[in-house]
Amino acid sequence: MPALGINVQLRRISSRTPLRSTPIAILELATGCEPFGLRRGEQTVFVQERYLRTGEGVPLRTMVENFFTRHRRIKKVSVLSVAHDLSKTYGVPTDRAPLPVPPWAPETPPPLPVTSLHIGPMGRKEETCPLAMRALSLETIARFGRENAIAYMDGSSTGGTGNGGYGIYFLWPDGSTTRKCGPVGEWTCSYEFELMAVTECLRIVIGKQREGAALPGVVILTDCRALALGGSGSECVGEAVLLADYLLKTEGVQTMVQGIASHIGVPGNEIADGLANEGRSMPQPRKPLTLSDARSVLQHGTARLWGAAQLSRDERFPRFYEACKARDYLQCLPRSDAVQIFRTRAKHTLLLADRARHGWSATTACRLCGEREETITHVLSECREIAGDRLSGWSARPMNEILWCCDRVAMSTAAKIMRKFLRRAMR
């Protein structure tokens, strides 16, 4: 369980204040964390799926398979019984693919790839201008030269866990091109069809090499960073690099892997994306469900169960849920501003109008001007006592646009106005 990361996010939007009535559901939404019970159930089913994919005769697999076949006199609830019941709720397919066996012995480390690994210097996609990222990507691709074969590859799936397809666009040194697309299968996660694209890409290179074509080098461009980087460490590599290293050792082709951003207007990547969509619409072959596919199915099931439960209990759920999926500058604000904006969004402030809803105040008149009710809209756009702190044109903007917008300056200013008003009102 990623407990450390979740706790860091929760601490960012929570603080030691006298008001402790912020709903836990909204805290979970703001941090993008499903409830602990759903996350625990997802992990329980995932462990069962991993055990059932081990080899024949492995004690863990035998224990799971024989759990419900034995006659039990005493009825008791265990982890396996909970996992069995939750599997029906999540609807995980039972056609399972075994865990892949690495080509090296368990007691020896994996072979170090000699493939040149280039992960672009663009940084995080969310923090970089798309035009600047496109220009930098094209410049990075141009550095490889026209003497090398350039391979653009992409994958696509329906709903993240539906029908999958891959697309490959090759630009050869002589100016010719090769296009290929195909289906991957039902219940395919995003990582699987990206990996299928790399595999088919290397097959094309091997066929070209065996036909007698002289290839000084091949540059594989992928927008899936997980394929190139297997982890956060500098020594971790992904399956794309290992497959490229295999091609280099067996066929003598110099191979390089380059990570680029997706959907920024790189021509070859857009062509590969269109081919992947064509492959997704083709008849899908039935294939066993890998462990990565099972994880994606469980994650989508958790999101589905979470949304169905919350929509009927809290009318604010759609607003917070859409903010979690969209780009939100809340986490980019300083902690004090983020706490204030979050509590203002949830309408759990120390304003008299909000306190009156809980029965904590008998009056709702503004404590500074006394003209209207002390609401969020009044404080941010109407109260004349703090008019000098507002931005120009502030009163013409709806409050929802200020609190939920992608304007970091406006959100930070709103937080400062709320804090200043409360300090003066509570003297």
mmCIF file of N, CA and C in Angstrom, residues 198-211 213 215 217-218 247 251 253:
data_model
loop_
_atom_site.group_PDB
_atom_site.id
_atom_site.type_symbol
_atom_site.label_atom_id
_atom_site.label_comp_id
_atom_site.label_asym_id
_atom_site.label_seq_id
_atom_site.Cartn_x
_atom_site.Cartn_y
_atom_site.Cartn_z
ATOM 1 N N VAL A 198 6.141 -2.545 -29.166
ATOM 2 C CA VAL A 198 7.599 -2.677 -29.194
ATOM 3 C C VAL A 198 7.997 -4.027 -29.781
ATOM 4 N N THR A 199 7.303 -5.084 -29.383
ATOM 5 C CA THR A 199 7.629 -6.421 -29.881
ATOM 6 C C THR A 199 7.468 -6.499 -31.398
ATOM 7 N N GLU A 200 6.351 -5.996 -31.921
ATOM 8 C CA GLU A 200 6.133 -6.017 -33.365
ATOM 9 C C GLU A 200 7.128 -5.119 -34.087
ATOM 10 N N CYS A 201 7.504 -4.026 -33.453
ATOM 11 C CA CYS A 201 8.493 -3.126 -34.052
ATOM 12 C C CYS A 201 9.825 -3.843 -34.243
ATOM 13 N N LEU A 202 10.250 -4.586 -33.230
ATOM 14 C CA LEU A 202 11.516 -5.309 -33.333
ATOM 15 C C LEU A 202 11.428 -6.444 -34.349
ATOM 16 N N ARG A 203 10.254 -7.045 -34.505
ATOM 17 C CA ARG A 203 10.093 -8.088 -35.519
ATOM 18 C C ARG A 203 10.262 -7.508 -36.920
ATOM 19 N N ILE A 204 9.741 -6.314 -37.138
ATOM 20 C CA ILE A 204 9.914 -5.669 -38.443
ATOM 21 C C ILE A 204 11.385 -5.398 -38.715
ATOM 22 N N VAL A 205 12.113 -4.947 -37.701
ATOM 23 C CA VAL A 205 13.539 -4.662 -37.880
ATOM 24 C C VAL A 205 14.306 -5.940 -38.183
ATOM 25 N N ILE A 206 13.983 -7.021 -37.469
ATOM 26 C CA ILE A 206 14.670 -8.295 -37.713
ATOM 27 C C ILE A 206 14.407 -8.775 -39.141
ATOM 28 N N GLY A 207 13.141 -8.670 -39.598
ATOM 29 C CA GLY A 207 12.831 -9.072 -40.969
ATOM 30 C C GLY A 207 13.552 -8.224 -41.998
ATOM 31 N N LYS A 208 13.655 -6.936 -41.745
ATOM 32 C CA LYS A 208 14.359 -6.045 -42.667
ATOM 33 C C LYS A 208 15.847 -6.373 -42.709
ATOM 34 N N GLN A 209 16.407 -6.686 -41.544
ATOM 35 C CA GLN A 209 17.834 -6.996 -41.476
ATOM 36 C C GLN A 209 18.136 -8.301 -42.203
ATOM 37 N N ARG A 210 17.276 -9.287 -42.062
ATOM 38 C CA ARG A 210 17.520 -10.575 -42.699
ATOM 39 C C ARG A 210 17.269 -10.528 -44.200
ATOM 40 N N GLU A 211 16.547 -9.517 -44.672
ATOM 41 C CA GLU A 211 16.371 -9.340 -46.113
ATOM 42 C C GLU A 211 17.591 -8.726 -46.776
ATOM 43 N N ALA A 213 18.947 -5.597 -45.808
ATOM 44 C CA ALA A 213 19.011 -4.140 -45.683
ATOM 45 C C ALA A 213 20.070 -3.755 -44.662
ATOM 46 N N LEU A 215 21.211 -1.478 -41.919
ATOM 47 C CA LEU A 215 20.645 -0.521 -40.973
ATOM 48 C C LEU A 215 21.726 -0.106 -39.982
ATOM 49 N N GLY A 217 21.448 1.949 -37.565
ATOM 50 C CA GLY A 217 20.849 2.030 -36.241
ATOM 51 C C GLY A 217 19.349 2.201 -36.335
ATOM 52 N N VAL A 218 18.663 1.873 -35.255
ATOM 53 C CA VAL A 218 17.212 1.997 -35.170
ATOM 54 C C VAL A 218 16.883 2.789 -33.909
ATOM 55 N N LEU A 247 17.785 -7.450 -29.451
ATOM 56 C CA LEU A 247 17.976 -7.252 -30.888
ATOM 57 C C LEU A 247 19.417 -6.879 -31.198
ATOM 58 N N GLU A 251 21.168 -9.656 -33.584
ATOM 59 C CA GLU A 251 21.198 -9.248 -34.986
ATOM 60 C C GLU A 251 22.284 -8.229 -35.292
ATOM 61 N N VAL A 253 22.288 -4.965 -34.559
ATOM 62 C CA VAL A 253 21.710 -3.676 -34.932
ATOM 63 C C VAL A 253 21.807 -2.736 -33.736
#
